[in-house]
XYZ file of C-alpha atoms in Angstrom:
350
model
C -12.711 -55.527 37.482
C -16.006 -54.067 36.138
C -19.685 -54.896 35.862
C -19.443 -56.443 32.385
C -16.588 -58.661 33.521
C -18.679 -59.859 36.449
C -21.665 -60.530 34.169
C -19.438 -62.393 31.697
C -18.030 -64.594 34.430
C -21.528 -65.445 35.659
C -22.619 -66.258 32.108
C -19.615 -68.530 31.634
C -20.508 -70.402 34.810
C -23.841 -71.176 33.146
C -22.450 -72.353 29.792
C -19.061 -73.918 30.512
C -20.377 -76.845 32.597
C -21.656 -78.392 29.331
C -18.009 -79.277 28.594
C -16.717 -82.409 30.295
C -13.288 -80.840 30.788
C -14.617 -77.923 32.830
C -14.338 -77.885 36.628
C -16.428 -75.140 38.202
C -14.363 -75.402 41.377
C -11.040 -74.916 39.622
C -11.039 -72.439 36.743
C -9.909 -68.914 35.977
C -10.576 -66.146 33.506
C -7.575 -64.263 32.123
C -7.445 -61.186 29.918
C -6.194 -61.984 26.420
C -6.467 -58.623 24.696
C -8.631 -55.842 23.458
C -8.503 -54.646 19.872
C -9.178 -51.501 17.879
C -12.902 -51.825 18.670
C -14.831 -52.080 21.940
C -14.533 -55.876 22.014
C -12.534 -57.570 24.740
C -11.212 -61.116 24.800
C -10.625 -63.403 27.764
C -9.326 -66.951 28.122
C -11.270 -69.328 30.349
C -8.926 -71.995 31.744
C -9.850 -75.196 33.510
C -7.054 -77.755 33.820
C -5.671 -78.303 30.320
C -8.828 -76.989 28.668
C -9.202 -73.448 27.365
C -11.865 -71.378 25.635
C -12.051 -67.790 24.404
C -14.774 -65.583 25.865
C -15.745 -62.446 23.953
C -17.248 -59.358 25.545
C -18.796 -57.155 22.855
C -21.151 -54.542 24.384
C -24.290 -54.803 22.198
C -24.873 -51.047 22.202
C -21.435 -50.558 20.634
C -20.671 -53.824 18.783
C -23.050 -55.942 16.702
C -21.878 -59.552 16.994
C -24.289 -60.949 14.399
C -21.978 -60.306 11.416
C -19.199 -62.182 13.228
C -21.444 -65.165 13.805
C -22.794 -65.198 10.253
C -19.364 -64.911 8.647
C -17.844 -67.450 11.038
C -20.515 -69.975 10.093
C -20.020 -69.383 6.370
C -16.220 -69.646 6.604
C -16.417 -72.776 8.745
C -18.694 -74.402 6.160
C -16.169 -73.454 3.455
C -13.393 -75.250 5.328
C -11.527 -72.201 6.632
C -10.121 -72.612 10.148
C -12.043 -70.070 12.216
C -12.960 -70.203 15.914
C -15.988 -72.401 16.450
C -18.840 -70.637 18.255
C -19.767 -72.903 21.165
C -22.327 -70.599 22.715
C -23.551 -67.012 22.602
C -25.964 -64.510 24.095
C -26.329 -61.575 21.720
C -28.570 -59.661 24.119
C -25.612 -59.498 26.495
C -22.911 -59.347 23.819
C -21.169 -62.514 25.011
C -19.727 -65.362 22.930
C -17.768 -68.492 23.764
C -15.293 -69.601 21.100
C -12.711 -72.302 20.568
C -9.177 -71.230 21.455
C -6.461 -70.938 18.790
C -3.762 -70.061 21.330
C -1.495 -67.012 21.507
C 0.884 -67.460 18.569
C 0.286 -64.688 16.067
C 1.736 -65.052 12.586
C 3.553 -61.787 13.254
C 5.593 -63.389 16.015
C 6.552 -66.386 13.869
C 7.566 -64.548 10.705
C 11.251 -64.384 9.776
C 13.319 -64.530 6.605
C 13.590 -68.278 7.128
C 9.911 -68.969 7.891
C 8.069 -66.462 5.746
C 7.828 -68.462 2.519
C 6.267 -71.430 4.271
C 3.960 -69.371 6.460
C 2.781 -67.116 3.649
C 2.338 -70.162 1.444
C -0.175 -71.518 3.964
C -1.812 -68.110 4.380
C -2.231 -67.782 0.599
C -3.782 -71.252 0.378
C -6.226 -70.179 3.063
C -6.928 -66.942 1.200
C -7.744 -68.848 -1.990
C -10.198 -70.975 -0.020
C -11.606 -67.984 1.824
C -12.286 -66.099 -1.397
C -14.592 -68.918 -2.467
C -16.765 -68.472 0.631
C -20.429 -67.832 0.005
C -22.633 -66.556 2.829
C -25.755 -68.457 3.775
C -28.872 -67.848 1.698
C -30.401 -64.516 2.610
C -27.156 -63.354 4.274
C -25.471 -61.460 1.472
C -22.238 -59.668 2.298
C -22.165 -55.873 2.091
C -20.691 -54.626 -1.168
C -17.316 -52.886 -1.139
C -18.723 -50.104 -3.287
C -17.661 -46.572 -4.153
C -19.314 -45.114 -1.055
C -17.541 -47.465 1.359
C -14.165 -47.160 -0.363
C -14.528 -43.383 -0.292
C -15.487 -43.247 3.386
C -12.345 -45.209 4.159
C -9.884 -43.018 2.265
C -11.445 -39.869 3.702
C -10.211 -41.040 7.102
C -6.719 -40.168 5.874
C -7.609 -36.584 5.055
C -9.717 -35.952 8.159
C -7.893 -37.761 10.948
C -4.258 -37.897 9.836
C -3.675 -34.832 7.684
C -6.054 -32.327 9.237
C -6.423 -33.471 12.854
C -3.196 -35.256 13.779
C -0.729 -33.209 11.726
C -2.818 -30.002 11.702
C -2.040 -29.489 7.999
C -4.408 -27.061 6.284
C -5.039 -28.162 2.709
C -5.089 -25.403 0.126
C -7.067 -25.709 -3.122
C -4.232 -27.452 -4.984
C -3.612 -29.912 -2.168
C -7.322 -30.711 -1.985
C -7.290 -31.382 -5.725
C -4.290 -33.709 -5.452
C -5.782 -35.665 -2.569
C -9.157 -36.012 -4.290
C -7.454 -37.142 -7.506
C -5.554 -39.802 -5.551
C -8.760 -41.061 -3.958
C -10.598 -41.239 -7.301
C -7.686 -42.988 -9.019
C -7.420 -45.704 -6.387
C -11.163 -46.272 -6.122
C -11.532 -46.602 -9.899
C -8.869 -49.328 -9.889
C -10.548 -51.161 -7.013
C -13.970 -51.140 -8.654
C -12.752 -52.657 -11.925
C -11.500 -55.804 -10.195
C -13.433 -59.100 -9.948
C -15.416 -59.337 -6.706
C -14.796 -62.053 -4.106
C -15.187 -62.602 -0.377
C -12.964 -60.018 1.374
C -11.872 -60.536 4.984
C -10.932 -56.831 5.078
C -8.213 -57.154 7.717
C -6.189 -60.161 6.611
C -2.726 -59.615 8.075
C -0.181 -61.067 10.474
C -2.025 -60.008 13.633
C -5.247 -61.681 12.534
C -3.720 -65.006 11.513
C -2.915 -67.476 14.276
C 0.010 -69.864 13.906
C -0.889 -73.442 14.781
C 1.892 -75.977 14.340
C 1.049 -78.686 11.796
C -2.409 -77.199 11.258
C -3.928 -74.682 8.880
C -3.580 -71.092 10.094
C -6.420 -69.879 12.291
C -8.291 -66.859 10.956
C -9.822 -64.261 13.293
C -11.341 -60.746 13.207
C -13.380 -61.306 10.035
C -16.661 -59.738 11.156
C -16.337 -56.789 8.736
C -16.184 -59.051 5.657
C -17.553 -57.683 2.393
C -17.760 -58.606 -1.276
C -15.020 -56.688 -3.013
C -11.774 -56.512 -5.025
C -9.820 -59.710 -5.572
C -6.492 -58.143 -4.537
C -7.671 -56.505 -1.303
C -6.778 -59.265 1.161
C -3.669 -60.091 -0.857
C -2.426 -56.509 -0.390
C -3.427 -56.571 3.276
C -1.291 -59.669 3.841
C 1.737 -58.875 1.685
C 1.897 -55.121 2.376
C 1.282 -55.582 6.092
C 1.255 -52.414 8.200
C 3.167 -54.280 10.926
C 5.982 -55.987 8.997
C 7.573 -55.440 5.585
C 9.298 -57.585 2.959
C 11.393 -56.861 -0.106
C 9.630 -56.078 -3.380
C 11.273 -59.133 -4.901
C 9.600 -61.391 -2.362
C 6.277 -59.565 -2.427
C 5.866 -59.535 -6.200
C 6.936 -63.161 -6.365
C 4.084 -64.085 -4.023
C 1.701 -61.847 -5.960
C 2.463 -63.683 -9.198
C 2.149 -67.072 -7.501
C -1.274 -66.057 -6.278
C -2.356 -64.792 -9.699
C -1.358 -68.149 -11.168
C -3.298 -69.948 -8.406
C -6.400 -67.903 -9.231
C -6.081 -68.811 -12.909
C -5.586 -72.489 -12.040
C -8.731 -72.193 -9.928
C -10.692 -71.206 -13.039
C -10.740 -67.443 -12.622
C -10.108 -65.018 -15.455
C -7.219 -62.738 -14.433
C -5.292 -60.051 -16.347
C -1.625 -60.351 -17.242
C 1.129 -60.121 -14.665
C 1.771 -56.387 -15.104
C -1.859 -55.338 -14.797
C -2.540 -57.614 -11.828
C 0.491 -56.131 -10.100
C -0.958 -52.671 -10.775
C -4.231 -53.726 -9.186
C -2.302 -55.025 -6.179
C -0.235 -51.862 -5.719
C -3.165 -49.470 -6.035
C -5.359 -51.606 -3.797
C -2.638 -51.563 -1.169
C -2.472 -47.780 -1.417
C -6.225 -47.485 -0.807
C -5.925 -49.732 2.232
C -2.960 -47.795 3.580
C -4.844 -44.511 3.348
C -7.578 -46.075 5.457
C -5.127 -47.621 7.924
C -3.246 -44.370 8.494
C -6.517 -42.553 9.129
C -7.658 -45.246 11.567
C -4.330 -45.245 13.412
C -4.615 -41.470 13.860
C -8.256 -41.731 14.941
C -7.451 -44.419 17.498
C -5.003 -42.011 19.121
C -7.129 -38.870 18.960
C -10.585 -40.246 19.660
C -9.979 -43.468 21.583
C -6.726 -42.791 23.432
C -5.023 -45.808 21.816
C -1.629 -44.453 20.815
C 0.266 -47.669 20.109
C -0.737 -47.684 16.451
C 1.019 -44.360 15.766
C 4.313 -46.254 15.512
C 2.981 -48.099 12.457
C 2.170 -44.942 10.486
C 5.690 -44.284 9.070
C 5.924 -47.765 7.490
C 2.393 -47.485 6.141
C 2.935 -44.010 4.694
C 6.169 -45.209 3.140
C 4.202 -47.884 1.244
C 1.810 -45.207 0.048
C 4.483 -42.806 -1.179
C 6.381 -45.613 -2.895
C 3.303 -46.699 -4.874
C 2.357 -43.149 -5.822
C 5.904 -42.440 -6.993
C 5.785 -45.430 -9.381
C 2.600 -44.296 -11.154
C 3.085 -41.431 -13.592
C -0.294 -39.841 -12.853
C 0.309 -40.008 -9.086
C 3.853 -38.638 -8.973
C 2.629 -35.119 -8.066
C 0.765 -36.650 -5.117
C 3.909 -38.431 -3.959
C 5.819 -35.153 -4.248
C 3.217 -33.347 -2.172
C 3.380 -35.974 0.560
C 7.156 -35.737 0.729
C 7.230 -31.927 0.692
C 4.261 -31.262 2.981
C 3.364 -34.242 5.140
C 6.814 -35.462 6.107
C 7.983 -32.093 7.479
C 4.713 -31.903 9.428
C 5.419 -35.361 10.877
C 8.910 -34.256 11.921
C 7.485 -31.165 13.633
C 4.839 -33.156 15.470
C 5.298 -34.799 18.849
C 4.295 -38.223 17.552
C 7.116 -39.349 15.265
C 10.784 -39.443 16.234
C 13.290 -38.506 13.532
C 15.112 -41.776 14.144
C 11.948 -43.671 13.197
C 11.285 -41.596 10.094
C 14.907 -41.950 9.002
C 14.466 -45.729 8.775
C 12.378 -45.184 5.663
C 12.905 -43.409 2.358
C 11.013 -40.451 3.729
C 13.853 -38.112 4.480
């Protein structure tokens, strides 16, 4: 395939023989997936035994945060891949294998309550995670929150849709950013996975869900991962279901000894936090297409923007922003080559 693949295979032949189930004369290495970064994942197979090999080019991906967070989560009792071996100078890691069953593929109207129930239990445990001494998590501060929402303006509005923002539009967008960031910063701070959704949770029958892709963890708002899970960019549920789970989680936090606001205010935190995340996600999806040639995520933008407009329309101060999105961004999406009318018509954005 390529030089890094060859180097990875040679490295695996050095480290896999430590496992009794490995046969160096009868094994194979299969591609599992890539992701939105430069990391690649492979499955090493020998008989009935499997492992996950990670290729993360060190000049492009720093694997130390993954290792540090994985260790902290494992000590907390969260089911994360165990790191069997690593060589950070090469950017290689060998992990335990959680299989191929994403939560996304298992979710249905019949299964969702049970699956989300387990995912919320895991989230409660995860939020109690404390990094090892001297390994403090980065803070989800104003600067980081602001860099994220600016992705929406730069990559989606200006570059993908080629919409030129006049003075009034710039004011509306900046007001939206400030409003959402202020809400995020007033929330209690906990461990934040930062990408806790149905593609990063592995279904394992009769076991706790397996959690992956946590290397960007930070200390931040209590509702961030909750919004990431329940307002998933890849699958949607009715408000009745979503707000029911939100209230169940608020009650679980209180039962766990945490001081939380009333139901209405916590729901406000949740909605506004989701909007901040969706601004970031839309910007990243656009950037993946423009900069990295990964166009598959464009299909998830209409659902994600729909979440954003819906939240803005419910908040009195943000209604002008929702109106601007409907009157300016949606026509630009229809004119673009990226979004079919039939897709857009599936949402309220008509």
